PDB file of C-alpha atoms in Angstrom:
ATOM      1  CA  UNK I  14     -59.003  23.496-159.846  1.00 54.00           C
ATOM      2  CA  UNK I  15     -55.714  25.481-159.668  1.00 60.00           C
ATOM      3  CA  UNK I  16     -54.453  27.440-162.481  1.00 63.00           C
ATOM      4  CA  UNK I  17     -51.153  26.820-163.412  1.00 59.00           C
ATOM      5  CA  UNK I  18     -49.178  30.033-165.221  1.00 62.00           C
ATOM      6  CA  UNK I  19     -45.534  29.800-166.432  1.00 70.00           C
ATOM      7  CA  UNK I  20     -44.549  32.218-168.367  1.00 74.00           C
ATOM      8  CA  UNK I  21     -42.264  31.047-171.127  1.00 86.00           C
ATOM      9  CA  UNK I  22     -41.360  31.917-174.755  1.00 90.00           C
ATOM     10  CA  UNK I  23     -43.864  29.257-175.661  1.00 92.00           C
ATOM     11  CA  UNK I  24     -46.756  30.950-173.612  1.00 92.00           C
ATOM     12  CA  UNK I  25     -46.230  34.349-174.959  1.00 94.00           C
ATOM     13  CA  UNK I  26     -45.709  32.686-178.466  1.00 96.00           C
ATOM     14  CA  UNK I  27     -49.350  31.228-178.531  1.00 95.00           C
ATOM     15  CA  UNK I  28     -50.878  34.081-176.905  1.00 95.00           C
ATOM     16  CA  UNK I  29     -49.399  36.193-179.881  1.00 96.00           C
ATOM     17  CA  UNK I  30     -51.043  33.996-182.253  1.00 97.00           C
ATOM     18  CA  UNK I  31     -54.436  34.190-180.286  1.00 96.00           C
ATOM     19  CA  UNK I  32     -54.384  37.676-180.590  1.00 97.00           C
ATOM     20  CA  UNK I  33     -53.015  38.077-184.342  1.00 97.00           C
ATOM     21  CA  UNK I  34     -56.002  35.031-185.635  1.00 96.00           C
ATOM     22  CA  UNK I  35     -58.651  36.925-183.505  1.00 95.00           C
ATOM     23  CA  UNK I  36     -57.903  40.313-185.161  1.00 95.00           C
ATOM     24  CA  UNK I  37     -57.806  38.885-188.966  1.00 92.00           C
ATOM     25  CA  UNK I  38     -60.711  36.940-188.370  1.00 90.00           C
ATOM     26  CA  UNK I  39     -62.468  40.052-186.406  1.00 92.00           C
ATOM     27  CA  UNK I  40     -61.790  42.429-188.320  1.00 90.00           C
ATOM     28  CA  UNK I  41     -62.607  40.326-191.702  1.00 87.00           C
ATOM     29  CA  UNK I  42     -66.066  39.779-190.550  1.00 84.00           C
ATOM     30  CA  UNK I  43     -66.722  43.226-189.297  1.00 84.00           C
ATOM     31  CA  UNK I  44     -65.593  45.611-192.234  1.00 75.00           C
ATOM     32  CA  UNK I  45     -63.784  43.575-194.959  1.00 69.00           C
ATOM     33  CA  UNK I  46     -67.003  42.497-197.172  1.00 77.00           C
ATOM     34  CA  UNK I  47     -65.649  39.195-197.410  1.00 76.00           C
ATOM     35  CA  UNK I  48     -67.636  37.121-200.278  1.00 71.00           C
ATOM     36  CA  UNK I  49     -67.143  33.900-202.292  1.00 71.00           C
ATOM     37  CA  UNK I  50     -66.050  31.138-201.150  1.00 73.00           C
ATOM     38  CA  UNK I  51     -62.353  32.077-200.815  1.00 80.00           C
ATOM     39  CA  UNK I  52     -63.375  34.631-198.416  1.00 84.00           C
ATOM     40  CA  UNK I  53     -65.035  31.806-196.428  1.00 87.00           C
ATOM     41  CA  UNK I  54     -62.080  29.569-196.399  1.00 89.00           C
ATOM     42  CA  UNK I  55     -59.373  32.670-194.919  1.00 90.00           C
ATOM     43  CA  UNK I  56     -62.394  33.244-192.586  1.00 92.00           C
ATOM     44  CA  UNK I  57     -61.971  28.952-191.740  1.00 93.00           C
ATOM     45  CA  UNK I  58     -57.853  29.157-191.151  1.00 94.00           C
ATOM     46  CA  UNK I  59     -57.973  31.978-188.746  1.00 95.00           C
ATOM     47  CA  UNK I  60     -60.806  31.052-186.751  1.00 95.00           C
ATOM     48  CA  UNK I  61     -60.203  27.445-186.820  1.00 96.00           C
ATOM     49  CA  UNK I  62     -56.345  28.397-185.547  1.00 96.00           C
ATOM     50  CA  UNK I  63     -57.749  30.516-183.010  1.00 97.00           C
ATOM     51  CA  UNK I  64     -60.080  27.855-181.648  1.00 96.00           C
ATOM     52  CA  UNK I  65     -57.468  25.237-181.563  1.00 96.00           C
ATOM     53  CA  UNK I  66     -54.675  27.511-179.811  1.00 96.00           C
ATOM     54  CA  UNK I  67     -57.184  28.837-176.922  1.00 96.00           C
ATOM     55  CA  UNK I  68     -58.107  25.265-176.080  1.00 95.00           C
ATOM     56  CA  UNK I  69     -53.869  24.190-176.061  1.00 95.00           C
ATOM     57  CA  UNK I  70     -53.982  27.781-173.799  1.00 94.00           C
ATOM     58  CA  UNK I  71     -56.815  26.612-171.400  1.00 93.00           C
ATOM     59  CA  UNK I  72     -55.641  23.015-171.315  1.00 92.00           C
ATOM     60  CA  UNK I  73     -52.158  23.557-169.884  1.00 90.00           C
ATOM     61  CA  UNK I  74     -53.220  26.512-167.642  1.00 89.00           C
ATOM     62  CA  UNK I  75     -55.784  24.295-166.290  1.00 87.00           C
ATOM     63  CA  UNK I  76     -52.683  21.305-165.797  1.00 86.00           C
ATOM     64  CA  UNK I  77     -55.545  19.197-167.834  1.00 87.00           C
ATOM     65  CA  UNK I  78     -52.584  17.335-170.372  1.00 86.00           C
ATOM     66  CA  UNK I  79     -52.896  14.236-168.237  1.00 85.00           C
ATOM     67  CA  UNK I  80     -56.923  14.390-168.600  1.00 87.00           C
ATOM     68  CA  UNK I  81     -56.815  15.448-172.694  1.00 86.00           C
ATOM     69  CA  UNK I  82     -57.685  12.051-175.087  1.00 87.00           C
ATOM     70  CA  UNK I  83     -54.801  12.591-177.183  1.00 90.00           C
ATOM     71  CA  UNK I  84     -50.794  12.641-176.686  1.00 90.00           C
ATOM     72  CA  UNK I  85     -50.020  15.931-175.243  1.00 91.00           C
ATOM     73  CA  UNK I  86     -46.299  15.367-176.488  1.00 90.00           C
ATOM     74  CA  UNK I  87     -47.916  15.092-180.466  1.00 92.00           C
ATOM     75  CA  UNK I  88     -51.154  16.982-180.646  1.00 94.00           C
ATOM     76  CA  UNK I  89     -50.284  20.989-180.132  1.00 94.00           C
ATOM     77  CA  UNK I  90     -46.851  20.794-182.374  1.00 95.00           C
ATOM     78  CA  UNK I  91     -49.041  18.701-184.959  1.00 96.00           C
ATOM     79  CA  UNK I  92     -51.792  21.693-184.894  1.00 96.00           C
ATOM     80  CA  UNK I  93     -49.605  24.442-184.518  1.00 96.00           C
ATOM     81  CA  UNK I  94     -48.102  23.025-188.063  1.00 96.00           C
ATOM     82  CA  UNK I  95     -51.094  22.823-189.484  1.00 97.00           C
ATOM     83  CA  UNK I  96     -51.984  26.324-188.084  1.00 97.00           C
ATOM     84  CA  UNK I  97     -49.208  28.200-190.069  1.00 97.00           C
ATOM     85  CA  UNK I  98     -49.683  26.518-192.940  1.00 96.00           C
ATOM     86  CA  UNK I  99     -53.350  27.477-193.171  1.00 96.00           C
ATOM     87  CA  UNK I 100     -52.443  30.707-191.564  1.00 96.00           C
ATOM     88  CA  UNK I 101     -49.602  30.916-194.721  1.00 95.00           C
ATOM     89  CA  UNK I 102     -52.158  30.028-196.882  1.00 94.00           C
ATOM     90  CA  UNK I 103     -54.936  32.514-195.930  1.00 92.00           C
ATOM     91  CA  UNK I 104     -52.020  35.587-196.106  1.00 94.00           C
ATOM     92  CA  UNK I 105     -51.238  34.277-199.989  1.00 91.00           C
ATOM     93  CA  UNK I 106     -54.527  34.316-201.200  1.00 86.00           C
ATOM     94  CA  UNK I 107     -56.660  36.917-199.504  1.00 87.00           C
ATOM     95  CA  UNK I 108     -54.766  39.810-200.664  1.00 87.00           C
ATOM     96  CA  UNK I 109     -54.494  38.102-204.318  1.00 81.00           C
ATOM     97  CA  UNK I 110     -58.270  38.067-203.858  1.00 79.00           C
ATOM     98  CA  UNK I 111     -59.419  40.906-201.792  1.00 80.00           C
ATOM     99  CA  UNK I 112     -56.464  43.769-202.135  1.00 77.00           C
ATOM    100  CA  UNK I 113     -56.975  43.787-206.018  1.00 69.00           C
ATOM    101  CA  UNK I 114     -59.459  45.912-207.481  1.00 59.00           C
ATOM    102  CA  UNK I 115     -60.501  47.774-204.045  1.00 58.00           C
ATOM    103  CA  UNK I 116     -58.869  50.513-204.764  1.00 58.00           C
ATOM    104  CA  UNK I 117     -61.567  53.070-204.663  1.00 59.00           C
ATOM    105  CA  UNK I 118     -63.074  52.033-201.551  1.00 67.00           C
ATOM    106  CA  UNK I 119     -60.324  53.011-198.908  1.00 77.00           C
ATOM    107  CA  UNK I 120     -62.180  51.949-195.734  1.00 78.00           C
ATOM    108  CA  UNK I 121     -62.446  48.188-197.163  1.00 81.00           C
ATOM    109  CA  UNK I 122     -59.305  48.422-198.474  1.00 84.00           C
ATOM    110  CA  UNK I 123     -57.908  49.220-195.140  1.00 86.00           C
ATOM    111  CA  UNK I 124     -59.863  46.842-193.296  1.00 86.00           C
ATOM    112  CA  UNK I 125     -58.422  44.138-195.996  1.00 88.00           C
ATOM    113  CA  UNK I 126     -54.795  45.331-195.035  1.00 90.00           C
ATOM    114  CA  UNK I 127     -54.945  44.663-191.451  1.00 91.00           C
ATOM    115  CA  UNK I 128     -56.781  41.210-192.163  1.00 91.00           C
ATOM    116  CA  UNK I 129     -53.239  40.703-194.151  1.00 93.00           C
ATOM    117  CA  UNK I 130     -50.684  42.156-191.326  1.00 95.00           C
ATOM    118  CA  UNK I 131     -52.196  40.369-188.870  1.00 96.00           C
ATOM    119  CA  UNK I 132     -52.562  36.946-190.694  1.00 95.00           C
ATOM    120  CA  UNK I 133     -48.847  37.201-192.054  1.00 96.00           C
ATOM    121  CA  UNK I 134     -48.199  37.762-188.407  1.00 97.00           C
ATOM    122  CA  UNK I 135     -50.441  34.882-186.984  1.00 97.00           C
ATOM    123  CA  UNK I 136     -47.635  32.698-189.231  1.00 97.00           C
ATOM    124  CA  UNK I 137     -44.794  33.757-187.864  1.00 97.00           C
ATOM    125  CA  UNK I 138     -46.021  33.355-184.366  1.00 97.00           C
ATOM    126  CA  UNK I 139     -47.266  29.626-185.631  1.00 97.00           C
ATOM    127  CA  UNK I 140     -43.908  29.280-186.801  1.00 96.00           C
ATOM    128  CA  UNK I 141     -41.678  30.370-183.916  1.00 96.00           C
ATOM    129  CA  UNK I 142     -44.556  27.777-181.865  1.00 95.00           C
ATOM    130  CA  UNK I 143     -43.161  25.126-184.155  1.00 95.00           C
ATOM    131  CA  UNK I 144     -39.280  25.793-184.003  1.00 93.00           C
ATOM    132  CA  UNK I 145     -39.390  26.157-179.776  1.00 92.00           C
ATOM    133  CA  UNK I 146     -41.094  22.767-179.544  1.00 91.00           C
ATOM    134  CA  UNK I 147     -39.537  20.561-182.391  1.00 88.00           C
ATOM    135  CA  UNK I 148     -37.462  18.298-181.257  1.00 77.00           C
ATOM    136  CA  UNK I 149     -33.909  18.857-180.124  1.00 76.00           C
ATOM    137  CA  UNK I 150     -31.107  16.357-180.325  1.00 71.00           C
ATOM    138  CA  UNK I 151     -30.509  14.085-177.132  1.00 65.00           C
ATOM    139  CA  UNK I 152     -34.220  15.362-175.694  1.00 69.00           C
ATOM    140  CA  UNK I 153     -37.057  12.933-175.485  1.00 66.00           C
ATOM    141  CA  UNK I 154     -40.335  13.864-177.313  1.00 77.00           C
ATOM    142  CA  UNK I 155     -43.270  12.809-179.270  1.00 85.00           C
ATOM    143  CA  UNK I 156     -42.892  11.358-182.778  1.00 87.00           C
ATOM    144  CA  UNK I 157     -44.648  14.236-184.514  1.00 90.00           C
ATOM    145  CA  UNK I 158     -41.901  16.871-182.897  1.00 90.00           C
ATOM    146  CA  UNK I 159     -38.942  14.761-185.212  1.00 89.00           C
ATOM    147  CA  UNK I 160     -38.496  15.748-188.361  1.00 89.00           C
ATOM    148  CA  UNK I 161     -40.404  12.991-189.495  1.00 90.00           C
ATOM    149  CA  UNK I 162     -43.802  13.717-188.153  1.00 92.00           C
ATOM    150  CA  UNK I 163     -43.379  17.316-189.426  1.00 94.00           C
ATOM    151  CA  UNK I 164     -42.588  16.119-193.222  1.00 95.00           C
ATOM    152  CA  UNK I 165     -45.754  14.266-192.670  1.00 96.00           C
ATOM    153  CA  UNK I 166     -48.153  17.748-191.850  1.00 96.00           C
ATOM    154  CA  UNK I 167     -46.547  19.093-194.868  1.00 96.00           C
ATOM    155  CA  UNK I 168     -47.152  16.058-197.301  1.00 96.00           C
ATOM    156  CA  UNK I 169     -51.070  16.054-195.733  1.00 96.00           C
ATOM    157  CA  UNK I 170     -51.117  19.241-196.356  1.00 96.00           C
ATOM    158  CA  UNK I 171     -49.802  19.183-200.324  1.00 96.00           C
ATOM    159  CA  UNK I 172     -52.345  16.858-200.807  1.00 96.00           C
ATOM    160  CA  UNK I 173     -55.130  18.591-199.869  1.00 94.00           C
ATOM    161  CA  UNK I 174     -53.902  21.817-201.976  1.00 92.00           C
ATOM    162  CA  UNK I 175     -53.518  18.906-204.832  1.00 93.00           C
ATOM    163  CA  UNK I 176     -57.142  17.922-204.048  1.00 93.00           C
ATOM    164  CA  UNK I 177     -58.475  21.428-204.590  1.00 89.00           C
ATOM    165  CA  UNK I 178     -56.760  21.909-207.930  1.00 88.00           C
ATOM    166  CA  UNK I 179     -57.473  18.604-209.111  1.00 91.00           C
ATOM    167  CA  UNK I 180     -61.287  18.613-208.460  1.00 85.00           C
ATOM    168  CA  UNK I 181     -62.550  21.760-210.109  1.00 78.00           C
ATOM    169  CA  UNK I 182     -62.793  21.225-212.379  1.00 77.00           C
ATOM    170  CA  UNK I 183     -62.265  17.143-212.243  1.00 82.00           C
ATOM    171  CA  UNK I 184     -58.741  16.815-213.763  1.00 81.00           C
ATOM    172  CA  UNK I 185     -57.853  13.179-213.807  1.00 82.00           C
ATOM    173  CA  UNK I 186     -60.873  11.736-215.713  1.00 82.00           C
ATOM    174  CA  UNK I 187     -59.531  12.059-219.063  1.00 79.00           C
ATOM    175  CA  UNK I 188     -56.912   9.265-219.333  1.00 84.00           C
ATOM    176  CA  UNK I 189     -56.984   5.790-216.622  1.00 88.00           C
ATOM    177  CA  UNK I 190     -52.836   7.010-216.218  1.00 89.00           C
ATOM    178  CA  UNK I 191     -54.141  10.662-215.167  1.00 90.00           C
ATOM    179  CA  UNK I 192     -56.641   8.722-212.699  1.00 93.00           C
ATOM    180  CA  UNK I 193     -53.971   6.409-211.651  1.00 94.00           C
ATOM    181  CA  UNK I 194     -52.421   9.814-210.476  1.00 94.00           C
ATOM    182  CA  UNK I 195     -55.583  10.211-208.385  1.00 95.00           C
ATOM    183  CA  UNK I 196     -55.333   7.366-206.665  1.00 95.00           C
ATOM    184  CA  UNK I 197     -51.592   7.779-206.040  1.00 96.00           C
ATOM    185  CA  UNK I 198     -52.822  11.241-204.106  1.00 96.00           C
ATOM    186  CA  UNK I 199     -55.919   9.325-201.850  1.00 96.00           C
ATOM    187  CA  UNK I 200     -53.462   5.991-200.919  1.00 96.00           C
ATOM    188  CA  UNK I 201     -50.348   8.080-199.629  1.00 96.00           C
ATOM    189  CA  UNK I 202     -52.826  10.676-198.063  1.00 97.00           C
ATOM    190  CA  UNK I 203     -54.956   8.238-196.313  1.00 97.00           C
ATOM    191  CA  UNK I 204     -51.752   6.701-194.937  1.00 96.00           C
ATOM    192  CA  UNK I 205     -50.275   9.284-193.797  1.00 96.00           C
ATOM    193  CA  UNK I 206     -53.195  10.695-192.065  1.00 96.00           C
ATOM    194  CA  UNK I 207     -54.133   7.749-190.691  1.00 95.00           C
ATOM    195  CA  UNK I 208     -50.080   7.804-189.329  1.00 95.00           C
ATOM    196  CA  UNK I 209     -50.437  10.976-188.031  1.00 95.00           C
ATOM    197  CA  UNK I 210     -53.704  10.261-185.856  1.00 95.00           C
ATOM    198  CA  UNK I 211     -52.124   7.254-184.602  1.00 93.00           C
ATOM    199  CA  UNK I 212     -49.455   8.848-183.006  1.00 92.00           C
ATOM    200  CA  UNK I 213     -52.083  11.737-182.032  1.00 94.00           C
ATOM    201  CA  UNK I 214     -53.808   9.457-180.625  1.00 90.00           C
ATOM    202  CA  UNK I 215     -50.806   7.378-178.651  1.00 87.00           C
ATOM    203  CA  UNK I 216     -51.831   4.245-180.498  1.00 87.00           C
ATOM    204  CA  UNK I 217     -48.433   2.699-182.075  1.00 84.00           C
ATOM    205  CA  UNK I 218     -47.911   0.965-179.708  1.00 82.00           C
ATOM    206  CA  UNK I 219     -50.907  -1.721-180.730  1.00 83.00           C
ATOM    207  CA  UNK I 220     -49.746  -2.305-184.271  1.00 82.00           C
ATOM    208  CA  UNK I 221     -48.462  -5.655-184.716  1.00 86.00           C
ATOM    209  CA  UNK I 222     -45.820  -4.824-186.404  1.00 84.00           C
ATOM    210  CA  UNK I 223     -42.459  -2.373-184.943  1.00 85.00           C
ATOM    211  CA  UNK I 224     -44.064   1.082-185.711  1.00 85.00           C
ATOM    212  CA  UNK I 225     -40.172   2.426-186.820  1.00 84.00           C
ATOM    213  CA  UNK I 226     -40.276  -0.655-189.070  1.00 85.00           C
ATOM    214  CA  UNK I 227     -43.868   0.187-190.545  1.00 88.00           C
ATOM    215  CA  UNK I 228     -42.961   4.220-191.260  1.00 90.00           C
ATOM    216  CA  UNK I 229     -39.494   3.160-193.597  1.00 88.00           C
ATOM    217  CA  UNK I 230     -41.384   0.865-195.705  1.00 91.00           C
ATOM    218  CA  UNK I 231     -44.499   3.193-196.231  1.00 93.00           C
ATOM    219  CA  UNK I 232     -41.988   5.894-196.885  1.00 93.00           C
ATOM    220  CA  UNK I 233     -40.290   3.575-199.850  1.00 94.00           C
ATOM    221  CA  UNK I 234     -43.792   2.659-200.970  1.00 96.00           C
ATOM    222  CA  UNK I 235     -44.780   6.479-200.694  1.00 96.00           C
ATOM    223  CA  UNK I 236     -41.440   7.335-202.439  1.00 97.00           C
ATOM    224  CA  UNK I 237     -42.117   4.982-205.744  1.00 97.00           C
ATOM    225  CA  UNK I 238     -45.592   6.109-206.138  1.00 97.00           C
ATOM    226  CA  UNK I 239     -45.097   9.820-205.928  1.00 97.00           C
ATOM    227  CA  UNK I 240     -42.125   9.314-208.699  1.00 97.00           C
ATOM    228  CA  UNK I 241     -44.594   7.344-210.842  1.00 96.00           C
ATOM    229  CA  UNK I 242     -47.406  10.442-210.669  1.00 96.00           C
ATOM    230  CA  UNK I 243     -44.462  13.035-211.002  1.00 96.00           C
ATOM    231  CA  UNK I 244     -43.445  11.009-214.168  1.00 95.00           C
ATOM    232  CA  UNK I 245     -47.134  10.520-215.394  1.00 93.00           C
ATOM    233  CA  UNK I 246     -49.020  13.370-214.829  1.00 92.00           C
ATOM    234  CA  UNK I 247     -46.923  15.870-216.607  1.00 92.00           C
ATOM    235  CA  UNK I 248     -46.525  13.599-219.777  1.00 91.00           C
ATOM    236  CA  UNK I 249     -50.372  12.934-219.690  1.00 88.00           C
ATOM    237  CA  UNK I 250     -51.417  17.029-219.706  1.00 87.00           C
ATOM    238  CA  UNK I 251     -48.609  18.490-221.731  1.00 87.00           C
ATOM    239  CA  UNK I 252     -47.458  16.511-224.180  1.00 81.00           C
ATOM    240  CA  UNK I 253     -49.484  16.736-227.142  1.00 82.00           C
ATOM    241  CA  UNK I 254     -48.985  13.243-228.469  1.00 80.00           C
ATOM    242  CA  UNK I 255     -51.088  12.068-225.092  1.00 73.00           C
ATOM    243  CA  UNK I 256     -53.588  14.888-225.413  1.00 71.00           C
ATOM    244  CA  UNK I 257     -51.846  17.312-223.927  1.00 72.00           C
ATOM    245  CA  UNK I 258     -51.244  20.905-224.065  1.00 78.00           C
ATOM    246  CA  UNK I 259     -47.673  22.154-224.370  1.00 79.00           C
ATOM    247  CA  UNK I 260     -48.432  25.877-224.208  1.00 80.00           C
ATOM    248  CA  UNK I 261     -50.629  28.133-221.998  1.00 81.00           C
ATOM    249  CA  UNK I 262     -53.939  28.816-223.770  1.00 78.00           C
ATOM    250  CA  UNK I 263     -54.098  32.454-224.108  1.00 78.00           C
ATOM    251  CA  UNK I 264     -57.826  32.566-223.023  1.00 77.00           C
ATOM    252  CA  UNK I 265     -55.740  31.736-219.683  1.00 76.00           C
ATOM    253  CA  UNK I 266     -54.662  35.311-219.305  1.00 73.00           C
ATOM    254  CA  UNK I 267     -57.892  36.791-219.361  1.00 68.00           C
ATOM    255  CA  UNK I 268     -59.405  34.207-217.017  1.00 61.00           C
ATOM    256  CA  UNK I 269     -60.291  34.952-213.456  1.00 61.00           C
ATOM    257  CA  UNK I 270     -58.348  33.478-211.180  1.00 64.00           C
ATOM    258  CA  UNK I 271     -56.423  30.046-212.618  1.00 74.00           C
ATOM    259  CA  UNK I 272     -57.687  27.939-215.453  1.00 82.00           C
ATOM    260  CA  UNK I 273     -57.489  24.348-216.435  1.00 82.00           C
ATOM    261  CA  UNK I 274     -53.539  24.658-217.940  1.00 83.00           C
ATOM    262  CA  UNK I 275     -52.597  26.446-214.637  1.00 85.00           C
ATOM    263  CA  UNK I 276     -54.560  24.011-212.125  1.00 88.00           C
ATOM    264  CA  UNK I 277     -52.789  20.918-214.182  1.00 90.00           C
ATOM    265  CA  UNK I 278     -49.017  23.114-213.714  1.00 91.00           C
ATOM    266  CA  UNK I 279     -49.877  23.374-209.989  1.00 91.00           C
ATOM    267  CA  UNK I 280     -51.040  19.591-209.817  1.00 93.00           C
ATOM    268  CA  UNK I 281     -47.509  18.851-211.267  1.00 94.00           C
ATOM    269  CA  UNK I 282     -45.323  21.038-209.245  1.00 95.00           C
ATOM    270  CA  UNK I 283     -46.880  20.275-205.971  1.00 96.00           C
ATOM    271  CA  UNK I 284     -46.398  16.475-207.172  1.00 96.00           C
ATOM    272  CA  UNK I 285     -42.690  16.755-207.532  1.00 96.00           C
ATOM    273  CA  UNK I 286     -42.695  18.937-204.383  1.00 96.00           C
ATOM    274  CA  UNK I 287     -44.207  15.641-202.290  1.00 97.00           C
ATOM    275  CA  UNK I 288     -42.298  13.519-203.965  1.00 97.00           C
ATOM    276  CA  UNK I 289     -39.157  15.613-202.411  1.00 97.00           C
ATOM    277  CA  UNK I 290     -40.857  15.076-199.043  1.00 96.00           C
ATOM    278  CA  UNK I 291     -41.492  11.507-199.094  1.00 96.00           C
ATOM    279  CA  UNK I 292     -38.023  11.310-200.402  1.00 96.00           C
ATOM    280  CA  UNK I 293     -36.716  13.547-196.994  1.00 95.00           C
ATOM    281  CA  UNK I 294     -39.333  11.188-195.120  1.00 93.00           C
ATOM    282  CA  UNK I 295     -37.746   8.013-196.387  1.00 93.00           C
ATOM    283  CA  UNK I 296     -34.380   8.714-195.513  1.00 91.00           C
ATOM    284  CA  UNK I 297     -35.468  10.291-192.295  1.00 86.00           C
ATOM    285  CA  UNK I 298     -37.062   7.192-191.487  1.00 82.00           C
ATOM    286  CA  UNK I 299     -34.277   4.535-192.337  1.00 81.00           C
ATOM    287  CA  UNK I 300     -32.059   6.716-189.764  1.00 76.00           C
ATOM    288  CA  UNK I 301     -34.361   5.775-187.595  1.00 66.00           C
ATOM    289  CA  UNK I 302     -34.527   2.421-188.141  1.00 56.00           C
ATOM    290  CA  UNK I 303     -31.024   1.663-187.891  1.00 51.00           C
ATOM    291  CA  UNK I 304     -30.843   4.079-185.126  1.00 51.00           C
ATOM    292  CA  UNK I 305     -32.994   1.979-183.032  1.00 50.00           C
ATOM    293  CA  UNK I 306     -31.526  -0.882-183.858  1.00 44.00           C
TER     294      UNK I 306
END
């Protein structure tokens, strides 16, 4: 089977972030004393980005695209977004986790450094992956290299950061509008997932329905929803005439890590911050509506 090697700003771009995810995830496991279950989740994004880039490495050296069960023109943009957002993720919280309070044991400490460096770095390189393959205006590409499909990683993404704060503790059983909230998050993530895998997966084509057609008015539907949470939630947690808190318990400063108040100030501020994607989505998606047409 012959290898094919082009070197290309894109090559050396991915081989970067092989490197930079091999050496936080390397060196994590070897010196850092990573513990808890935040440990194991930093541990998850490099790895997991690592795995994922080496097999979009082997695939096109190995000229396999043509052979690979998914749309070569969707999947390694769609995981290289992921990639630097988990990569983005792992350089926030480690050091807010790990870097504090190690300050008498230097070797750990500088173990925990490099883990940092080279995960801050793994984003960039995930980053520059995603601007050099996006799509560019007159060029031809998959749907999840417009602006559209990207909004879409970012709004799966949101949600899953809302799922995490919303779940632990459980959040949303208190009041059936809080839970309402809930289900607002699980519809438009479901959706949008199961968008995402269907262009992944070069399947839009077998909807019954025009696929541009589909995406506006799941963007409008996404659009009211989201604006109905972002309205709901916050009344529903801090106004005290719906059992809410106003002000940030003080036991909240002592706490490890976030409490309940904080979790439920995240929950709304990542809320409004999806409904500002859908909104981007929506009108995104009309363009191309009336573009096509």
């Amino acid at each position: 089977m012959p290898i094919v090697l082009k070197s290309s700003p894109l090559l050396w771009t991915r081989l970067a972030a092989l490197v930079f995810t091999c050496v936080a995830f390397s060196v994590g496991l070897h010196g850092a004393r990573i513990y808890r279950g935040t440990g194991d989740f930093c541990i998850f994004c490099w790895a997991f980005s690592f795995a994922g880039t080496l097999l979009i490495i082997l695939v096109e050296l190995f000229g396999l695209q043509t052979r690979a069960p998914v749309s070569w023109k969707n999947f390694p943009i769609t995981f290289a977004c992921y990639a630097s957002l988990l990569c983005l993720s792992a350089s926030i919280i480690f050091p807010i986790y790990f870097l504090r309070g190690s300050g008498n044991q230097s070797e750990i400490r500088d173990f925990r450094i490099v883990c940092t460096v080279f995960s801050c770095l793994a984003t960039i390189a995930y980053m520059s992956e995603v601007s050099l393959t996006k799509a560019r205006p007159g060029e031809v590409v998959g749907y999840m290299a417009t602006a559209p499909g990207l909004l879409k990683v970012l709004e799966t993404f949101v949600a899953c950061v809302i799922f995490v704060f919303i779940t632990e503790p459980v959040l949303y059983d208190r009041h059936h509008s809080v839970k309402y909230c809930m289900s607002v998050y699980c519809i438009c993530f479901i959706l949008t997932a199961v968008i995402i895998l269907l262009c992944i997966g070069e399947c839009t084509g077998f909807l019954p329905f025009p696929f541009a057609r589909f995406l506006s008015a799941y963007s409008l539907l996404a659009v009211v929803l989201y604006l109905s949470a972002t309205i709901i939630w916050p009344i529903f947690n801090f106004d005290p005439h719906n059992g809410g808190q106003k002000q940030r318990p003080y036991n909240c400063s002592t706490a490890v890590g976030l409490c309940t108040w904080d979790k439920c100030m995240a929950v709304a501020v990542l809320t409004g911050l999806n409904f500002i994607l859908y909104l981007a989505d929506l009108i995104y998606s009309t363009r191309l509506v009336f573009v096509s047409a």
